[in-house]
Amino acid sequence: TYVVTDNCIKCKYTDCVEVCPVDCFYEGENMLVIHPDECIDCGVCVPECPAEAIFPDTDPSATPAWLALNHEFASAWPNITRKKAPPDDADNWNGVPGKFDAHFS
Ligand code: SF4
Ligand code: F3S
């Protein structure tokens, strides 16, 4: 599976959802997640993300904690298939480290 990680938080550009062939992105207040049981490992979402927040689960950036978070919240949050406007301050958060600890709710 592919995994959405820290740099999506507060950026949430949503370009990723437009290209996913199986519509497996789910939307929270501050970030999106991928449902690991639905993702078909095509990888087309990776280059679409301006925040470079999506990694295959074989990448060290896709930690077990991030995989677990994607799995947990994909079952709780609504599906999203259409791009929407990012937060007004999204660009200010792109690349800021440690967003999960500071801002995830
Ligand atoms: Fe969707 Fe493919 Fe990205 Fe998985 S890797 S979330 S199937 S676009
Ligand atoms: Fe997040 Fe990147 Fe998609 S910032 S919403 S994973 S395009």
XYZ file of C-alpha atoms and ligand atoms in Angstrom:
120
model
C 0.000 0.000 0.000
C 0.911 3.655 -0.203
C 0.763 5.837 2.887
C 0.040 9.537 3.491
C 2.538 10.959 5.982
C 3.363 14.037 8.056
C 3.805 16.678 5.378
C 0.176 16.384 4.251
C -0.906 17.899 7.574
C -2.088 21.500 7.128
C -1.130 21.371 3.422
C -3.905 19.064 2.180
C -3.557 20.041 -1.470
C -5.845 17.170 -2.584
C -4.258 16.789 -6.047
C -3.779 13.132 -5.095
C -7.469 12.260 -5.072
C -8.043 13.172 -8.712
C -5.687 10.505 -10.049
C -6.413 7.531 -7.802
C -8.031 4.812 -9.948
C -9.745 3.190 -6.973
C -10.774 6.340 -5.035
C -9.173 5.219 -1.798
C -8.432 8.614 -0.200
C -10.303 9.690 2.935
C -10.535 13.197 4.325
C -9.892 14.454 7.827
C -9.849 18.040 9.037
C -6.110 18.496 8.579
C -4.965 15.733 6.205
C -5.988 12.851 3.985
C -5.247 9.161 4.423
C -5.151 6.142 2.090
C -7.116 2.982 2.879
C -4.434 0.275 2.859
C -6.883 -2.473 1.922
C -8.140 -0.551 -1.116
C -4.892 0.895 -2.537
C -3.675 -1.124 -5.548
C -0.076 0.143 -5.363
C -0.186 1.939 -8.702
C 1.911 4.846 -7.416
C 0.358 7.500 -9.647
C -0.576 9.703 -6.677
C 3.045 10.148 -5.568
C 4.188 12.703 -8.165
C 0.865 14.570 -7.935
C 1.419 15.620 -4.312
C 3.045 19.081 -4.094
C 4.032 18.291 -0.518
C 5.688 14.948 -1.404
C 3.740 13.402 1.462
C 2.919 9.994 -0.086
C 5.277 7.020 0.170
C 5.109 3.270 -0.494
C 5.088 1.189 2.674
C 8.547 -0.039 1.737
C 9.936 3.477 2.281
C 11.343 4.385 5.726
C 9.163 7.520 5.717
C 6.068 5.310 5.790
C 6.549 4.218 9.390
C 4.365 1.586 11.066
C 2.735 4.408 13.017
C 1.745 6.212 9.828
C 0.473 2.995 8.284
C -1.637 2.348 11.378
C -2.980 5.903 11.328
C -3.934 5.617 7.644
C -5.715 2.335 8.342
C -7.551 3.630 11.399
C -8.797 6.894 9.929
C -9.606 5.580 6.454
C -12.341 3.595 8.166
C -13.667 6.619 10.030
C -13.344 9.565 7.659
C -15.414 10.272 4.492
C -14.173 9.360 1.040
C -12.860 12.219 -1.130
C -12.568 11.996 -4.922
C -12.588 15.630 -6.038
C -9.848 18.196 -5.562
C -10.812 21.116 -3.332
C -9.059 24.346 -2.408
C -6.252 23.806 0.107
C -6.120 25.806 3.347
C -5.205 29.466 2.767
C -1.918 28.995 4.610
C -1.064 25.605 3.073
C 2.155 26.825 1.466
C 3.383 28.118 4.831
C 3.206 24.580 6.234
C 4.854 22.764 3.336
C 8.062 21.251 4.701
C 7.561 22.234 8.343
C 8.803 19.257 10.403
C 6.867 17.576 13.189
C 3.412 18.661 12.201
C 1.780 15.562 13.657
C 3.007 16.269 17.156
C 2.098 19.950 16.962
C -1.194 19.999 15.130
C -2.906 16.675 14.572
C -6.275 16.442 16.241
Fe -4.596 5.348 -5.226
Fe -2.583 4.300 -6.643
Fe -2.086 6.176 -4.786
Fe -2.848 3.712 -4.034
S -0.929 4.260 -5.067
S -3.625 5.654 -3.220
S -4.264 3.169 -5.692
S -3.273 6.448 -6.684
Fe -2.028 15.652 1.169
Fe -0.470 15.716 -0.942
Fe -2.856 14.735 -1.189
S -0.651 17.301 0.617
S -4.039 15.906 0.279
S -1.252 13.890 0.080
S -1.823 16.033 -2.646
